[in-house]
PDB file of C-alpha atoms in Angstrom:
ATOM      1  CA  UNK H  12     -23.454  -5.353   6.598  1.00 69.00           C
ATOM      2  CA  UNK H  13     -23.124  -6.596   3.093  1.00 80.00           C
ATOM      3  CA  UNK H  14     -23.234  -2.753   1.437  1.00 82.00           C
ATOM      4  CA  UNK H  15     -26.611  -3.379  -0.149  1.00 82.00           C
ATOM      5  CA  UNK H  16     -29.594  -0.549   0.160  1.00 79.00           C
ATOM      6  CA  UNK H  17     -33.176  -1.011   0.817  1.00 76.00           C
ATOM      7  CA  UNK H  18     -34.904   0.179  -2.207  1.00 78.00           C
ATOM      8  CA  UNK H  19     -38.190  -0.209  -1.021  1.00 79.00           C
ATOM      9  CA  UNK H  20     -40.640  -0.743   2.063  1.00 80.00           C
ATOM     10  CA  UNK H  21     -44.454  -1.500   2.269  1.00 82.00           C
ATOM     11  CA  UNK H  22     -46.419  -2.317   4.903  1.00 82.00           C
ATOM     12  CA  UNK H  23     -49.613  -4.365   4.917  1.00 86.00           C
ATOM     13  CA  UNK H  24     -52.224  -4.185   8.068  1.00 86.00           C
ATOM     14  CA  UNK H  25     -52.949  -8.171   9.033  1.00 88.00           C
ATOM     15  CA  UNK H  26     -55.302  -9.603  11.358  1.00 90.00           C
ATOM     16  CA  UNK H  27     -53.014 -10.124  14.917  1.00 90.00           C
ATOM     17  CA  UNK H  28     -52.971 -13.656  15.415  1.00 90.00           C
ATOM     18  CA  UNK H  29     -51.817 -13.389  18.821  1.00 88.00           C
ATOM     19  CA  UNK H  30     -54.303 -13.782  20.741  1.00 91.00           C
ATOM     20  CA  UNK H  31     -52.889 -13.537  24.302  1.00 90.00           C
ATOM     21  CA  UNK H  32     -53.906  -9.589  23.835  1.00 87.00           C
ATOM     22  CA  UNK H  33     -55.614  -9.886  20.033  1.00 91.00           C
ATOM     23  CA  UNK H  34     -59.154 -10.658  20.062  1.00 94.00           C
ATOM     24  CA  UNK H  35     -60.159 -12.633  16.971  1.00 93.00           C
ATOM     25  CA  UNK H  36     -63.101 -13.933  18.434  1.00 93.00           C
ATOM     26  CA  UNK H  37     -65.253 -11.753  15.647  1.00 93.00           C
ATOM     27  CA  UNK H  38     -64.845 -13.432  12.550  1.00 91.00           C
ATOM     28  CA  UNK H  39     -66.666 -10.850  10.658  1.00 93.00           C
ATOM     29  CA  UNK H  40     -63.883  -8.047  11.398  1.00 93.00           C
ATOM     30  CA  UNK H  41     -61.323 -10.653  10.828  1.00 93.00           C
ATOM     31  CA  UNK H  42     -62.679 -11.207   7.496  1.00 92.00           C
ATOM     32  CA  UNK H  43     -63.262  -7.471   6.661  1.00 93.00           C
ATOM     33  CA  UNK H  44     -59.403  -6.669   8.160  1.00 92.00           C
ATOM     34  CA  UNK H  45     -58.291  -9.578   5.333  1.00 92.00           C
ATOM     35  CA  UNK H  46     -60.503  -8.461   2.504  1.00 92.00           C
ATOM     36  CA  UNK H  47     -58.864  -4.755   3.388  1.00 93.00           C
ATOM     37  CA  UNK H  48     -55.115  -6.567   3.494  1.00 91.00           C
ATOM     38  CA  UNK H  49     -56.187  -8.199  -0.072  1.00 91.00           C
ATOM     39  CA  UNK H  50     -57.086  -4.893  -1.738  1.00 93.00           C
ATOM     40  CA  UNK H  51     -53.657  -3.301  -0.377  1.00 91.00           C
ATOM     41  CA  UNK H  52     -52.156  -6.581  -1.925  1.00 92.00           C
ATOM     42  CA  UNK H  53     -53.220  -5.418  -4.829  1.00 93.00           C
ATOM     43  CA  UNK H  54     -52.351  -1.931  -4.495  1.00 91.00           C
ATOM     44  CA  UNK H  55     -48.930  -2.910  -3.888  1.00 89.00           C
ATOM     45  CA  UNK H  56     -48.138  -5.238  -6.853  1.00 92.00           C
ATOM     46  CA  UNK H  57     -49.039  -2.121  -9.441  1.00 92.00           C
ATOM     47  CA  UNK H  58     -46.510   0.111  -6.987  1.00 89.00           C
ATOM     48  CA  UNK H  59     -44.351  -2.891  -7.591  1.00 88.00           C
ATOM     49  CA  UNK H  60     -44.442  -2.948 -11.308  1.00 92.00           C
ATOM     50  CA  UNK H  61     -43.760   0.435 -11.329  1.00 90.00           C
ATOM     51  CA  UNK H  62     -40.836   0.236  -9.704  1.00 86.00           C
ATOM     52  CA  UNK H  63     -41.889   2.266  -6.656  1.00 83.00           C
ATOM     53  CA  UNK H  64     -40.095   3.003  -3.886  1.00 78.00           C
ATOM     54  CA  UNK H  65     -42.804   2.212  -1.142  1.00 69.00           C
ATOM     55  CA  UNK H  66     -44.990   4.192   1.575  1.00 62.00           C
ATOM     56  CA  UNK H  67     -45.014   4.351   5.518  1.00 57.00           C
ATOM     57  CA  UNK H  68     -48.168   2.863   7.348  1.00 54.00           C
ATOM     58  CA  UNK H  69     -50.452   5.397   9.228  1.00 57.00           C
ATOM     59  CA  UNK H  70     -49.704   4.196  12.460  1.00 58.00           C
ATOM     60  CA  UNK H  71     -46.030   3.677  14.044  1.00 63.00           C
ATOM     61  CA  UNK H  72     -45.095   2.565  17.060  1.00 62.00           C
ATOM     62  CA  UNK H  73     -42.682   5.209  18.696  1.00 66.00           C
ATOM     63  CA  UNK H  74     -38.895   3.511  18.764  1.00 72.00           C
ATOM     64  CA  UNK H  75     -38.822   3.256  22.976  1.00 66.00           C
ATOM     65  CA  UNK H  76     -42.373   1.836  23.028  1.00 68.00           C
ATOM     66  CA  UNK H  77     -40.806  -1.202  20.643  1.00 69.00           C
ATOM     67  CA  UNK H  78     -37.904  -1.851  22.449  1.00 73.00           C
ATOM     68  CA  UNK H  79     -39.022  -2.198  25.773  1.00 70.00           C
ATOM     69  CA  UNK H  80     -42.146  -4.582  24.357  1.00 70.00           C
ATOM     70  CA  UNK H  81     -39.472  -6.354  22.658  1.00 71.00           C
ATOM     71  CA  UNK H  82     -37.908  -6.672  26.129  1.00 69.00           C
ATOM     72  CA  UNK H  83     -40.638  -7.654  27.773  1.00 69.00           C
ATOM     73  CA  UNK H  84     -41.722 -10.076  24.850  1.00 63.00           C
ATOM     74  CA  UNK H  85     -38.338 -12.030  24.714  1.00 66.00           C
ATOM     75  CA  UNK H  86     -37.345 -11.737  28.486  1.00 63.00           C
ATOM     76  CA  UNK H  87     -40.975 -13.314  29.683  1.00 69.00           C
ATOM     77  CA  UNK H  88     -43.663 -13.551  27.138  1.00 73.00           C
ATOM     78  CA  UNK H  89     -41.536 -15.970  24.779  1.00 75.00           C
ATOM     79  CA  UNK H  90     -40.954 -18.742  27.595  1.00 86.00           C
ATOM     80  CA  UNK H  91     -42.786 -21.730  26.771  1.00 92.00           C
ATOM     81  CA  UNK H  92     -43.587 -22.544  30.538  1.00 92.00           C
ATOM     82  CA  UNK H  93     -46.753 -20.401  29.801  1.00 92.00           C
ATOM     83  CA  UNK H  94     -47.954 -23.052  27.432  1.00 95.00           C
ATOM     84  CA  UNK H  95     -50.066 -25.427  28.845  1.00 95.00           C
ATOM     85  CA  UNK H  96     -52.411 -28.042  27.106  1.00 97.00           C
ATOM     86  CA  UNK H  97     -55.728 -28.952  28.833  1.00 96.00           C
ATOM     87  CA  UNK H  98     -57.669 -32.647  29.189  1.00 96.00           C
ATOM     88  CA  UNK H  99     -59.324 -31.530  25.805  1.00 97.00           C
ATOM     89  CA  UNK H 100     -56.489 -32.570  23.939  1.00 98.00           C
ATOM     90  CA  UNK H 101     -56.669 -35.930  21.726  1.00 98.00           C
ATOM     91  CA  UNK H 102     -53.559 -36.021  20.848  1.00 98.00           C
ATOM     92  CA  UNK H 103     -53.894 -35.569  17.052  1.00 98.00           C
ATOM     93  CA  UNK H 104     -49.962 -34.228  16.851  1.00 97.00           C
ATOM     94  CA  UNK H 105     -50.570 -31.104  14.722  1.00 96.00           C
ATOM     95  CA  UNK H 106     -49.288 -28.879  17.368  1.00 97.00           C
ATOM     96  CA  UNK H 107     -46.171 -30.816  17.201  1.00 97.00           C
ATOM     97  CA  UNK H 108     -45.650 -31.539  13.321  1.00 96.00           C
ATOM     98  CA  UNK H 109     -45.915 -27.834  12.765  1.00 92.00           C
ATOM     99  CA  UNK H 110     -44.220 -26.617  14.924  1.00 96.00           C
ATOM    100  CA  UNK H 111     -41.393 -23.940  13.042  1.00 96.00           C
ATOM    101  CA  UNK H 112     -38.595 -24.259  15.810  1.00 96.00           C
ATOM    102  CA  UNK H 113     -39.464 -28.565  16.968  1.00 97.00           C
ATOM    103  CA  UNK H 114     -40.113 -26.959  20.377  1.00 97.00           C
ATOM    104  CA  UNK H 115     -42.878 -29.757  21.042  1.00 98.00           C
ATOM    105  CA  UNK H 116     -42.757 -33.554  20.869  1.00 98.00           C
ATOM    106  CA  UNK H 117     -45.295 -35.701  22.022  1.00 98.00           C
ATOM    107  CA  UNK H 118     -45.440 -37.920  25.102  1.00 97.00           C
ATOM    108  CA  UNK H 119     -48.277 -39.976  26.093  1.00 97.00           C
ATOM    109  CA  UNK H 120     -50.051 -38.557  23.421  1.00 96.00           C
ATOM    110  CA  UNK H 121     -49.887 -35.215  24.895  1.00 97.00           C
ATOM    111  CA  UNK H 122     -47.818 -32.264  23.919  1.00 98.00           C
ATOM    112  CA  UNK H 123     -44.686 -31.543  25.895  1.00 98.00           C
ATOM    113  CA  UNK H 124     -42.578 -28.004  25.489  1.00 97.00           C
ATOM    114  CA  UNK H 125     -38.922 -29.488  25.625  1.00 97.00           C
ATOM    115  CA  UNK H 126     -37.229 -26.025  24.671  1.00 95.00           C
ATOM    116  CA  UNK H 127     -36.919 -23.193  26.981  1.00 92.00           C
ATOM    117  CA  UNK H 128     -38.283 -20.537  24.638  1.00 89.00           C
ATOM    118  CA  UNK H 129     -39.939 -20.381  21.133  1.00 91.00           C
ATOM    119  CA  UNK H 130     -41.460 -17.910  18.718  1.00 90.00           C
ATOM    120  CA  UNK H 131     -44.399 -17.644  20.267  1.00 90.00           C
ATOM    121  CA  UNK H 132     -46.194 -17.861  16.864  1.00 92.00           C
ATOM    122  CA  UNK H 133     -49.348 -19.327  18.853  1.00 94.00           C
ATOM    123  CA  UNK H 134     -49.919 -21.849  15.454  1.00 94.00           C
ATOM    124  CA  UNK H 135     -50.029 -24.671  18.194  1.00 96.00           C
ATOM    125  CA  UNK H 136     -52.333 -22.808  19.679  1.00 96.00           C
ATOM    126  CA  UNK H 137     -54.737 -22.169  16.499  1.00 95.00           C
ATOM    127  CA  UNK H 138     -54.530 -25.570  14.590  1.00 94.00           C
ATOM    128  CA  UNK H 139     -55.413 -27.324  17.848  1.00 96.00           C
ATOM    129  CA  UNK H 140     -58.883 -28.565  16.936  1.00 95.00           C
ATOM    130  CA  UNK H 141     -60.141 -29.072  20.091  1.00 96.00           C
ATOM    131  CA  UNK H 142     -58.686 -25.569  21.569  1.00 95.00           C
ATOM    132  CA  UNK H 143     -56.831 -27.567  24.230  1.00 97.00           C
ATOM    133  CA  UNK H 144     -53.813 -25.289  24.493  1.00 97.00           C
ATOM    134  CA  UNK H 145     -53.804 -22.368  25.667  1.00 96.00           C
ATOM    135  CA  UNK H 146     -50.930 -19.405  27.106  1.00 93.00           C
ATOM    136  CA  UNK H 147     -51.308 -18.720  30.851  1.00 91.00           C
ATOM    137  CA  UNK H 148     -54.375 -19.279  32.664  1.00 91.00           C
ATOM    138  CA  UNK H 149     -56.431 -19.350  29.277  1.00 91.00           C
ATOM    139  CA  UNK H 150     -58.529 -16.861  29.739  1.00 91.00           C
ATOM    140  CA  UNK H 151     -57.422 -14.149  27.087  1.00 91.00           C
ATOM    141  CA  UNK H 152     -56.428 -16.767  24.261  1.00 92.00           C
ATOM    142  CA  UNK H 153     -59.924 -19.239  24.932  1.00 92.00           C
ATOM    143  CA  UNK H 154     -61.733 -15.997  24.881  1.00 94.00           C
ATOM    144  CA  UNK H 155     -59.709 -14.639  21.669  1.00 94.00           C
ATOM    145  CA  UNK H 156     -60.593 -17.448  19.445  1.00 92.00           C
ATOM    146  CA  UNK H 157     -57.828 -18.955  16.598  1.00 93.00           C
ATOM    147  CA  UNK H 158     -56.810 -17.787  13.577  1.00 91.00           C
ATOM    148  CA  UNK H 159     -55.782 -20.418  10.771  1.00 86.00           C
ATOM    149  CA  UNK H 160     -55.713 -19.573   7.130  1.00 78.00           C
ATOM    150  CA  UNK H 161     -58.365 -21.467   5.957  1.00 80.00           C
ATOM    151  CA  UNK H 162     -60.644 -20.914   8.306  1.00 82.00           C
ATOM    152  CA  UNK H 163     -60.944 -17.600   6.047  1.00 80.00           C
ATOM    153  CA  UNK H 164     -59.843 -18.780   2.868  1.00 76.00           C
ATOM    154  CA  UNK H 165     -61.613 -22.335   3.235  1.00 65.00           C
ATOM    155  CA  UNK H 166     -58.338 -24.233   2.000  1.00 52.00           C
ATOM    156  CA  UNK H 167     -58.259 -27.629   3.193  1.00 49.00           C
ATOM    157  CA  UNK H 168     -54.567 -27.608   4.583  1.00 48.00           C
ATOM    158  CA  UNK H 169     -53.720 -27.210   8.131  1.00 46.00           C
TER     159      UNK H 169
END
């Protein structure tokens, strides 16, 4: 749009934090899937001082298979109707303070989705400290566990 050229692309393999399908339930290949991102990390910043121009990842989604999960993902998956919080919650307000798009505020010390859709970033989901929300009926994402950075990196911040 603006004339400008990509000069270079790298890809890094993460641990998939959404756990509606992602099982992170087993910290142990979480931690080995970050310790393998960290040593690409470092791969990458010598490709970057040398100016190079980047490499594909080993696995690619084929184009169709992307568009129609992006279909599916922002026609259904992305509607915050399949948010729900249970009795667990003690309305500590971190699902709402951190929220990137304000698509929560609380009421009655509970967390209410007052926008149609979101990102679906699930990081009400994983800083909830007593695991009281959850995407559908709960099964897959109680089941999947939750992902927050320090959890792995044992920062203090949430």
């Amino acid at each position: 749009e603006k004339g400008l050229a990509l000069d270079a692309k790298f890809d890094i393999r993460m641990p998939d934090t959404w756990t509606v399908i992602f099982d992170l339930s087993n910290t142990e290949k979480v931690k080995n899937s970050l310790k393998q991102a960290e040593e690409e990390i470092n791969e990458l910043k010598v490709l970057l001082s040398e100016k190079k121009k980047g490499k594909e990842m080993d696995f690619t989604v084929p184009e169709f298979v992307g568009r129609v999960a992006k279909k599916l993902y922002d026609g259904k998956m992305r509607k915050t109707k399949n948010l729900s919080v249970s009795d667990a919650c003690i309305g500590c307000t971190l699902c709402a303070k951190k929220c990137p798009v304000q698509a929560i505020e609380m009421q009655n010390k509970k967390p209410v989705w007052v926008k149609e859709d979101c990102t679906m970033c699930l990081g009400c989901l994983h800083r909830c400290p007593k695991h009281a929300i959850y995407y559908g009926n709960g099964k897959a994402t109680n089941a999947h566990g939750q992902y927050t950075y320090q959890k792995y990196a044992g920062e203090k911040r949430v």
